[in-house]
PDB file of C-alpha atoms in Angstrom:
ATOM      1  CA  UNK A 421     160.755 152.213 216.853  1.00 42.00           C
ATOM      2  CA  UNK A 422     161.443 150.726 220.275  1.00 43.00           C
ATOM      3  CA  UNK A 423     159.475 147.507 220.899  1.00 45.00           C
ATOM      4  CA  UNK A 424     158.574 146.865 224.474  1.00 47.00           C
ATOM      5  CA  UNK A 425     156.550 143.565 225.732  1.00 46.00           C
ATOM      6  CA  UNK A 426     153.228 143.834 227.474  1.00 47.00           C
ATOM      7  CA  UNK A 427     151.901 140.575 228.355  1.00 49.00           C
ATOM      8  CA  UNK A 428     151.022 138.615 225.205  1.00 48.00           C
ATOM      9  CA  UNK A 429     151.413 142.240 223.220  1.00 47.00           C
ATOM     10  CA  UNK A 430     154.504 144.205 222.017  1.00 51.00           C
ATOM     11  CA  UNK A 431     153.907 148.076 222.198  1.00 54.00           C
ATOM     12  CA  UNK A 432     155.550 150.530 219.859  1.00 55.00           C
ATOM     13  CA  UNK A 433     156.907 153.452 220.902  1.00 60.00           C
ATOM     14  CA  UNK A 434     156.752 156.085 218.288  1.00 56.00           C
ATOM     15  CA  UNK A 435     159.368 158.708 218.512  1.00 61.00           C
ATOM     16  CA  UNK A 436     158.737 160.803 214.965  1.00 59.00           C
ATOM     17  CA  UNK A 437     162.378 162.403 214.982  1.00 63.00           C
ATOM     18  CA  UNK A 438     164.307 158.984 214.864  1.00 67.00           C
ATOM     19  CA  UNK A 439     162.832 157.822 211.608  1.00 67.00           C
ATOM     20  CA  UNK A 440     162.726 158.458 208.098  1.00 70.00           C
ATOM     21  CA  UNK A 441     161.017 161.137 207.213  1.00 67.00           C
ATOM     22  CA  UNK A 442     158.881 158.762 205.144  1.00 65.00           C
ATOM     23  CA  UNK A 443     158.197 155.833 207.614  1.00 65.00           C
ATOM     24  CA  UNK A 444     157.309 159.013 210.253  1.00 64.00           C
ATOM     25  CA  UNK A 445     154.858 160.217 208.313  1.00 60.00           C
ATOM     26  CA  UNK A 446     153.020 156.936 207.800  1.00 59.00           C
ATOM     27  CA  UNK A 447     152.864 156.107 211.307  1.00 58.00           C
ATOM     28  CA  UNK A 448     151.599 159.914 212.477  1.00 52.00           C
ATOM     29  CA  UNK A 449     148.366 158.878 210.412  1.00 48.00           C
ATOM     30  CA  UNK A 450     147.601 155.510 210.866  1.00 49.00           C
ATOM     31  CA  UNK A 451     148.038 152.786 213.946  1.00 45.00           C
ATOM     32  CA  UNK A 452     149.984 149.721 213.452  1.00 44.00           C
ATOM     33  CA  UNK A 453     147.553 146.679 212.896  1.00 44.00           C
ATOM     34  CA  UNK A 454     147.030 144.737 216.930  1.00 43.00           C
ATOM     35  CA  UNK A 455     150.016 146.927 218.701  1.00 46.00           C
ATOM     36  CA  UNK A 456     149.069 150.258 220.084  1.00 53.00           C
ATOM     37  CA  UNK A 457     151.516 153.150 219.852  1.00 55.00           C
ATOM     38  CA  UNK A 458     152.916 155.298 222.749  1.00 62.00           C
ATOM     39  CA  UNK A 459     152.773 158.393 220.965  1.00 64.00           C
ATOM     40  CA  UNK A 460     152.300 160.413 223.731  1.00 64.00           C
ATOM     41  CA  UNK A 461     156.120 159.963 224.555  1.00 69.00           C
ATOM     42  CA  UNK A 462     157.118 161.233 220.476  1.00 72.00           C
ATOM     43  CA  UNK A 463     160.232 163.254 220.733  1.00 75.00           C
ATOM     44  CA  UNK A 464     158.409 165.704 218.306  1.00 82.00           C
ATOM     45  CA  UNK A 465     155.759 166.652 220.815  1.00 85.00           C
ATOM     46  CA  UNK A 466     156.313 169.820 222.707  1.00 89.00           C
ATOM     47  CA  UNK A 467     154.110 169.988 225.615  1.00 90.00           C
ATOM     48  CA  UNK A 468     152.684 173.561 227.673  1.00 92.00           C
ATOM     49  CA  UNK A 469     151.599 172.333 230.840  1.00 91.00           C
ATOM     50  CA  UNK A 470     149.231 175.013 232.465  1.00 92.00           C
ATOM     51  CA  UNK A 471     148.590 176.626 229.080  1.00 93.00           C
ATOM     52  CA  UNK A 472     145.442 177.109 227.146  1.00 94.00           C
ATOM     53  CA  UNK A 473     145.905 177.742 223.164  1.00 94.00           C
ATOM     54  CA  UNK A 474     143.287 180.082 222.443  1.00 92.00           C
ATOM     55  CA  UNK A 475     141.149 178.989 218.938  1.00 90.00           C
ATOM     56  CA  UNK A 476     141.761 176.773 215.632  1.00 90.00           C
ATOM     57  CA  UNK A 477     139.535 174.124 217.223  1.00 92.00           C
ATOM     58  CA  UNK A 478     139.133 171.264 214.577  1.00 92.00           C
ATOM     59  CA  UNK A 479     137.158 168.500 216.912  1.00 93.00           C
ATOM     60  CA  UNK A 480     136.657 167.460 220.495  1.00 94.00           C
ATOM     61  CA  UNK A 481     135.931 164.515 222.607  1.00 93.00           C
ATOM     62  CA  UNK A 482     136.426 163.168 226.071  1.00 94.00           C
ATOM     63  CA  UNK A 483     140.096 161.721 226.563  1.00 92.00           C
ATOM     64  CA  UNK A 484     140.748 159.777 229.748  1.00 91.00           C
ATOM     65  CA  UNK A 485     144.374 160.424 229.602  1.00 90.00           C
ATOM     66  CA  UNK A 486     147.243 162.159 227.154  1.00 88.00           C
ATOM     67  CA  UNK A 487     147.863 158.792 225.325  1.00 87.00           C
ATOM     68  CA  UNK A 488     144.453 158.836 224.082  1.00 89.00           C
ATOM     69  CA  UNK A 489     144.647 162.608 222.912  1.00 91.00           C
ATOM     70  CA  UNK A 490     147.779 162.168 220.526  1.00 88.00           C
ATOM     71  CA  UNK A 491     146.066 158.777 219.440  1.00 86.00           C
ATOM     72  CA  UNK A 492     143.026 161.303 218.321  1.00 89.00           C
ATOM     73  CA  UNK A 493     145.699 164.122 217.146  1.00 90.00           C
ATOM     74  CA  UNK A 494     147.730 161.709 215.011  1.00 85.00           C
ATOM     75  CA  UNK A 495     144.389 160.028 213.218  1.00 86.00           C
ATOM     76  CA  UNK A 496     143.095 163.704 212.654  1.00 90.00           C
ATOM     77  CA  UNK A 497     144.147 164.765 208.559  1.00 88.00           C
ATOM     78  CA  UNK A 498     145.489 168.341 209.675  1.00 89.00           C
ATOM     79  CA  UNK A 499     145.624 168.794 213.640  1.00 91.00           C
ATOM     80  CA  UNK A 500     148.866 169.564 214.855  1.00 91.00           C
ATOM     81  CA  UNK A 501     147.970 170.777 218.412  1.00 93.00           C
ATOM     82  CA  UNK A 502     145.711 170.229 221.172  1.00 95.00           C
ATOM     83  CA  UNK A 503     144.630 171.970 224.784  1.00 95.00           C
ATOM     84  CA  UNK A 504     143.494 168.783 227.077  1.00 94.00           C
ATOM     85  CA  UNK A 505     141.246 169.637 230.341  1.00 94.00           C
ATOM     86  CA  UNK A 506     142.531 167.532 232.941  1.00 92.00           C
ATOM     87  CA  UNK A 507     140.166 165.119 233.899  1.00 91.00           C
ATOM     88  CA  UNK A 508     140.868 165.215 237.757  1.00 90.00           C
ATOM     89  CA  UNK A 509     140.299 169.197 237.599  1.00 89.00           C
ATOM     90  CA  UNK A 510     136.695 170.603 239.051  1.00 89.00           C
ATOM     91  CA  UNK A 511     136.912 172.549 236.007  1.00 90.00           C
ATOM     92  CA  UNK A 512     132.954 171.683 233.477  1.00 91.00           C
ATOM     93  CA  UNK A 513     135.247 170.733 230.561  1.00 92.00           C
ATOM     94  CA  UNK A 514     137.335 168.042 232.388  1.00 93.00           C
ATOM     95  CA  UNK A 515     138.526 165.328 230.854  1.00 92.00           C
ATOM     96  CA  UNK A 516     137.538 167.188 227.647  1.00 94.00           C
ATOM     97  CA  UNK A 517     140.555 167.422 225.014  1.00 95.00           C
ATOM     98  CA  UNK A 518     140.711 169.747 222.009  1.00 96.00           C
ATOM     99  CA  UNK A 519     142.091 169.307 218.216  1.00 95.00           C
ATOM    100  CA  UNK A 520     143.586 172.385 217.382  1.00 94.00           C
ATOM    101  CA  UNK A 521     145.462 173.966 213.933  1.00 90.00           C
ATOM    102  CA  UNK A 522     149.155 174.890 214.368  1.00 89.00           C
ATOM    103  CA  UNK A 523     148.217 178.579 214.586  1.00 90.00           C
ATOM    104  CA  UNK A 524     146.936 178.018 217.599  1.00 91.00           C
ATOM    105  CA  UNK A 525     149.925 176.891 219.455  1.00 90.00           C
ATOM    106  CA  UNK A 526     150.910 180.762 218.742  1.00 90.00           C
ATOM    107  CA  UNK A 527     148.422 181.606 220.870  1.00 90.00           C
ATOM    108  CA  UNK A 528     149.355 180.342 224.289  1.00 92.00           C
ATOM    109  CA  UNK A 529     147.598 181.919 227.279  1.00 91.00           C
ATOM    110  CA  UNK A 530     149.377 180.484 230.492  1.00 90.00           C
ATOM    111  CA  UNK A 531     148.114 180.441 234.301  1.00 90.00           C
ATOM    112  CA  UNK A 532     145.826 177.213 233.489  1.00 91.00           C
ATOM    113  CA  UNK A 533     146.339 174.626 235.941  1.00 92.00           C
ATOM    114  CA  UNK A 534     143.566 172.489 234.681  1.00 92.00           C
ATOM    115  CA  UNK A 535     145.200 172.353 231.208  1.00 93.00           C
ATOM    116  CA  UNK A 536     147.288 171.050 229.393  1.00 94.00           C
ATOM    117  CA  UNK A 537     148.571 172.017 225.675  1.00 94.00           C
ATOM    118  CA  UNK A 538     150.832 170.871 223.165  1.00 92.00           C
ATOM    119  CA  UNK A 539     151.900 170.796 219.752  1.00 92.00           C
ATOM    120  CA  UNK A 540     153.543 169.112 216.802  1.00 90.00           C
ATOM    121  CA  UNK A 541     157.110 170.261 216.410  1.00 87.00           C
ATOM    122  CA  UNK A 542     157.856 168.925 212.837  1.00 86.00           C
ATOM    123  CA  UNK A 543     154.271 169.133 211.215  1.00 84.00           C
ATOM    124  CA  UNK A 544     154.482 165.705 208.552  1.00 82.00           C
ATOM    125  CA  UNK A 545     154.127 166.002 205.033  1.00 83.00           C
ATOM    126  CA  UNK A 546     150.688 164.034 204.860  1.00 82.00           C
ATOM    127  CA  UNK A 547     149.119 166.521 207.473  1.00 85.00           C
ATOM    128  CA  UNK A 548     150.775 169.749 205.663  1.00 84.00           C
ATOM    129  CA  UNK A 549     149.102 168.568 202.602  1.00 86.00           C
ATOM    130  CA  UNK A 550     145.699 167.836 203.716  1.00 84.00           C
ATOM    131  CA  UNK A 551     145.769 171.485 205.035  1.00 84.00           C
ATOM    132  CA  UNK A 552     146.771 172.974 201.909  1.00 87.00           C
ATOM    133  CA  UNK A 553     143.882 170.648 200.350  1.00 88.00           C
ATOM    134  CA  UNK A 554     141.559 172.396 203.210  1.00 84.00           C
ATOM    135  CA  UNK A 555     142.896 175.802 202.729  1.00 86.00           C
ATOM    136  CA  UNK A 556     141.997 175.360 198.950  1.00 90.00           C
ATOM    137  CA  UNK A 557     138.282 173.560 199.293  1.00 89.00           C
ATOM    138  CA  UNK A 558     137.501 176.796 202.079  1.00 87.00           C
ATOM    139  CA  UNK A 559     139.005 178.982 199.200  1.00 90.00           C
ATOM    140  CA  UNK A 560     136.840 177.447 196.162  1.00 92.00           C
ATOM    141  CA  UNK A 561     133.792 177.613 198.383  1.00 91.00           C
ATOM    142  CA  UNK A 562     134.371 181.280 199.513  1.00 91.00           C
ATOM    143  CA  UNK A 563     134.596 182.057 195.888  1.00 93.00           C
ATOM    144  CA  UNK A 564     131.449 180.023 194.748  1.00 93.00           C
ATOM    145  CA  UNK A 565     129.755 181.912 197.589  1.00 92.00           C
ATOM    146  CA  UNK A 566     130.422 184.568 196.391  1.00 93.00           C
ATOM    147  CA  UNK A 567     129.801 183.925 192.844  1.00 92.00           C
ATOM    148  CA  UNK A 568     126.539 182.650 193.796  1.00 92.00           C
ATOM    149  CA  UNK A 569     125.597 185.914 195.867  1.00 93.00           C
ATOM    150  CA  UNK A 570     126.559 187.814 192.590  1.00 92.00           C
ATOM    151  CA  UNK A 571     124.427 186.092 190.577  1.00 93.00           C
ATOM    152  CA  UNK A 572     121.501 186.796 193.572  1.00 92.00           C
ATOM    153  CA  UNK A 573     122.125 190.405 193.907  1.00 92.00           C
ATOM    154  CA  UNK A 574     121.671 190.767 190.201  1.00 92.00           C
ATOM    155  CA  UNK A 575     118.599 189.224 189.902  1.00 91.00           C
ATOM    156  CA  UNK A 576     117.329 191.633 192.767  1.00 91.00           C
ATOM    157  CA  UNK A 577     118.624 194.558 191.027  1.00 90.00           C
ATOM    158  CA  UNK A 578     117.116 193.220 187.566  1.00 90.00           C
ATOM    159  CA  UNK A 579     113.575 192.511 189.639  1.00 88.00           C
ATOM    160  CA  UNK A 580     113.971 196.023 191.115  1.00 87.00           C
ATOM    161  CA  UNK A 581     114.468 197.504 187.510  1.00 87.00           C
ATOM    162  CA  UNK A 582     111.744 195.637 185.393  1.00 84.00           C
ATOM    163  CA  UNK A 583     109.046 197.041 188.946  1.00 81.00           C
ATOM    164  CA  UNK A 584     110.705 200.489 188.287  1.00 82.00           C
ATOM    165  CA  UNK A 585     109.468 200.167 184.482  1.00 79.00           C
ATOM    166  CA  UNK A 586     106.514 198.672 184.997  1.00 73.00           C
ATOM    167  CA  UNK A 587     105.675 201.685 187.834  1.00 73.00           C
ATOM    168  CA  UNK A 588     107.096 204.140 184.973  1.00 73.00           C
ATOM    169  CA  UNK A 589     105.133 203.177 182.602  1.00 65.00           C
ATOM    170  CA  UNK A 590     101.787 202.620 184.654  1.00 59.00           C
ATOM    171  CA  UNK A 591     102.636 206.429 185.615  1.00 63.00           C
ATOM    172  CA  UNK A 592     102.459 207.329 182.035  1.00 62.00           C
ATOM    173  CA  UNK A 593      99.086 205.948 181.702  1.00 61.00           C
ATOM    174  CA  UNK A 594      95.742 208.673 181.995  1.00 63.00           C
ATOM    175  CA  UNK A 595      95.058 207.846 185.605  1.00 62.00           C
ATOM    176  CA  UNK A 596      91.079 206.721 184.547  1.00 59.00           C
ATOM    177  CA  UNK A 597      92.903 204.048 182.866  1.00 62.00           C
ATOM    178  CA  UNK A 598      94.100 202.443 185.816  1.00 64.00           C
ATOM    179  CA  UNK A 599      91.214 202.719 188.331  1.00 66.00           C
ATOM    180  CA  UNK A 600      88.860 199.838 188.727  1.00 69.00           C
ATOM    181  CA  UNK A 601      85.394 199.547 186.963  1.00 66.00           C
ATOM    182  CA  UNK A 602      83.594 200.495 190.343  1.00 71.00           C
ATOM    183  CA  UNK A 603      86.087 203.100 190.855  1.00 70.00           C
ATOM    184  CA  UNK A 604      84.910 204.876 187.538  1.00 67.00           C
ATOM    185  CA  UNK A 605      81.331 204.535 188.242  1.00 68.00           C
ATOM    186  CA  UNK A 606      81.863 206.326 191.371  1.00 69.00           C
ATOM    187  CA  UNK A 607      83.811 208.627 189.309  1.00 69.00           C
ATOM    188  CA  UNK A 608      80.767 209.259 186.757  1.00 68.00           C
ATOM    189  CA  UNK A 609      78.286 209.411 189.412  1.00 69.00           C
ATOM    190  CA  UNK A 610      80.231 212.029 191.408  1.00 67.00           C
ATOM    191  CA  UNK A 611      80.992 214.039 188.346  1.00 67.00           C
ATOM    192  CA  UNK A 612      77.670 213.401 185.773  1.00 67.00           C
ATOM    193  CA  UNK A 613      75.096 212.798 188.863  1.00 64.00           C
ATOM    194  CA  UNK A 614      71.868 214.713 189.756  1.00 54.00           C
ATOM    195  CA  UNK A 615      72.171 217.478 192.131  1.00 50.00           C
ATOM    196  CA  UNK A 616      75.008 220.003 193.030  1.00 48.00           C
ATOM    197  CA  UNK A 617      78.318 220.056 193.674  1.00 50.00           C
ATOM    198  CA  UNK A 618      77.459 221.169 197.097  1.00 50.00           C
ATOM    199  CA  UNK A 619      76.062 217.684 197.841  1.00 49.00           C
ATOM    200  CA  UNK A 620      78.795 215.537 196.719  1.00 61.00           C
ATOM    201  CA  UNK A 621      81.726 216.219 199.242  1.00 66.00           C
ATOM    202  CA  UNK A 622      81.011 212.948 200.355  1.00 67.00           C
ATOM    203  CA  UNK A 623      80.825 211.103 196.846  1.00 64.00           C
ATOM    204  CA  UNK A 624      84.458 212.924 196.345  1.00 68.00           C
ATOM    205  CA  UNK A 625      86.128 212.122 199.790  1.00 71.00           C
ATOM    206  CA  UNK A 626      84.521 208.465 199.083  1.00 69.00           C
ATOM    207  CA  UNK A 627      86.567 207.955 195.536  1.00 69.00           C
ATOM    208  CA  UNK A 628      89.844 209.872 196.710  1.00 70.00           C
ATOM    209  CA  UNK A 629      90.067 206.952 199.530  1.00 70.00           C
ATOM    210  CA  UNK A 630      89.180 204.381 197.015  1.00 69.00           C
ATOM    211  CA  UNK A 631      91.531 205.580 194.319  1.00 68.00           C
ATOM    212  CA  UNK A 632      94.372 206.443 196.654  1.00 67.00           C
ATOM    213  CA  UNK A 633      94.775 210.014 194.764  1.00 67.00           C
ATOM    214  CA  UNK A 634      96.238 213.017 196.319  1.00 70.00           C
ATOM    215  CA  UNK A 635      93.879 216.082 196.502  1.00 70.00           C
ATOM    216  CA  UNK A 636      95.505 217.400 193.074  1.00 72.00           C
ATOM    217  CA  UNK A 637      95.163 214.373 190.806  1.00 71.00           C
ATOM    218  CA  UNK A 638      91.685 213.598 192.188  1.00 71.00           C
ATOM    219  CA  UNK A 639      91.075 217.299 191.007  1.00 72.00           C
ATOM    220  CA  UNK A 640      92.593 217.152 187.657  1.00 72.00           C
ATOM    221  CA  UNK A 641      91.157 213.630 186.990  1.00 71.00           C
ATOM    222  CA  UNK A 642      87.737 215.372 187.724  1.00 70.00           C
ATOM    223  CA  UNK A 643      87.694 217.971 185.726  1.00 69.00           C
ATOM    224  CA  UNK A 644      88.922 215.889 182.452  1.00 69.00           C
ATOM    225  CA  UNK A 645      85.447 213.684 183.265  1.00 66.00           C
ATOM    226  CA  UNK A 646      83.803 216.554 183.480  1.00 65.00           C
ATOM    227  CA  UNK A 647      84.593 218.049 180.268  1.00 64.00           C
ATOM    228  CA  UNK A 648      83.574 214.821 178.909  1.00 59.00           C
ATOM    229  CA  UNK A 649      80.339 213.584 178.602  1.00 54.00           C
ATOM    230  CA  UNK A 650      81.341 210.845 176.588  1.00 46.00           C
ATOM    231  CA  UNK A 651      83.381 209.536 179.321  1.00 43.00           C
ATOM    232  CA  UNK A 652      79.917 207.523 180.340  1.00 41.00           C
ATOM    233  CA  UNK A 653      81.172 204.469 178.134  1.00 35.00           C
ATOM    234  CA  UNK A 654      84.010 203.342 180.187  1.00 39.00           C
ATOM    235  CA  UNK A 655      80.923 202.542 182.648  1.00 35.00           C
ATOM    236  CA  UNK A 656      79.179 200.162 179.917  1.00 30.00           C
TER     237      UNK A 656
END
C-alpha cells in the first residue's frame, strides 16, 4: 500500500497484486476507516476502453468518474466487472456505470466509444465465495419452485379427477333424478297432460332447453314417464 499526502489526508493506493493474498482480499471489500482508496489504479484491473460487456448486470448507478465505479465494484459481494457510460458522451446512459458478473467480461463487444469496460483479473476469495453462496440460494430456490409447482399441479390433477367422478357418477344417475323440481313438472305436464301429442311440440321444445338434453335422451326420458303413471309423486 503506497501512502500519498493530500492536504490534511493520506490516500491509499490499493494495488491488489502486491499484497497478501489475505490483506487483498480485505481491502477489495471494505474501505479503510477516514482515507479513501485509489482503486481505480489496482494492478489487478484490466480495463477495455471502447468495449461494451454484453449481460450479467448485478446493479447500476450514476458514477461521475472511474474512481467511483471500482469504489461501487469493490463494496459489491460478487461483481467482478463493470461497462461505465462515459459521462461526457451524448449517449442517454451517460455517466451511467454497470456491475457486472465475470462472465460477462467474456462477452466483449468493441466499437463503443462512449464506454468503457473492465474487469477483475484475480477474482478474491471473499467475492468467489459469496458467488458460490448465490449460485447455491438461486439453486435451492429453483428447486423449491419447483417443488412447490409439483405440489400445485397435483392438486389440479387431483381437482380434475374427484370433477371427473363426480360427472361419472352423476352420469350414472336416471336422468329424472337430476332435473330440477320445475323441470319434472314440466316433464309430467308434457307427458300426463290433457290433450294430444299433437299440441305439445311446444311443451317438449320448452323442457329440452330447460333440461339441456339432446333430442335422444329427452326421448328416452319421455317415454320411461310415460310408461309410468306413478311417476306423478316426484311432483308432490
Amino acid at each position: 500500500v503506497t501512502k500519498k499526502k493530500l492536504g490534511k489526508l493520506h490516500k491509499l493506493v490499493y494495488d491488489g497484486l502486491s499484497m497478501p493474498e489475505d490483506i487483498a482480499d480485505m481491502f477489495a471489500v471494505r474501505i479503510v476507516q477516514d482515507l479513501p482508496l485509489l482503486l481505480s489504479r489496482d494492478s489487478n484491473l484490466i480495463l477495455d476502453n471502447e468495449v461494451d460487456y454484453e449481460g450479467g448486470d448485478v446493479a447500476n448507478f450514476k458514477a461521475p468518474d472511474l474512481e467511483t465505479v471500482m469504489q461501487a465494484l469493490h463494496r459489491h459481494p460478487t461483481a467482478s466487472a463493470f461497462t461505465w457510460v462515459k459521462p461526457d458522451s451524448e449517449n442517454k446512459y451517460a455517466g451511467m456505470a454497470f456491475l457486472k458478473t465475470g462472465e460477462a467480461a467474456e462477452k466483449k463487444f468493441g466499437g463503443c466509444p462512449d464506454m468503457l469496460s473492465g474487469h477483475l483479473e484475480v477474482i478474491p476469495h471473499c467475492k468467489k465465495d459469496a458467488i458460490v453462496k448465490e449460485k447455491q440460494e438461486a439453486f435451492k430456490a429453483a428447486m423449491e419452485a419447483k417443488r412447490l409447482e409439483a405440489i400445485a399441479l397435483q392438486e389440479k390433477l387431483e381437482k380434475e379427477k374427484k370433477a371427473q367422478r363426480q360427472m361419472s357418477a352423476l352420469q350414472k344417475k336416471p336422468i329424472e333424478e337430476t332435473l330440477t323440481e320445475p323441470q319434472i313438472l314440466s316433464l309430467v305436464a308434457t307427458v300426463h297432460g290433457a290433450g294430444t301429442w299433437k299440441g305439445k311440440p311446444q311443451l317438449v321444445d320448452a323442457l329440452k332447453a330447460s333440461c339441456n338434453l339432446s333430442k335422444a335422451a329427452l326421448a328416452a326420458l319421455i317415454g320411461r314417464v310415460a310408461s309410468r303413471k306413478d311417476h306423478r309423486w316426484r311432483v308432490s
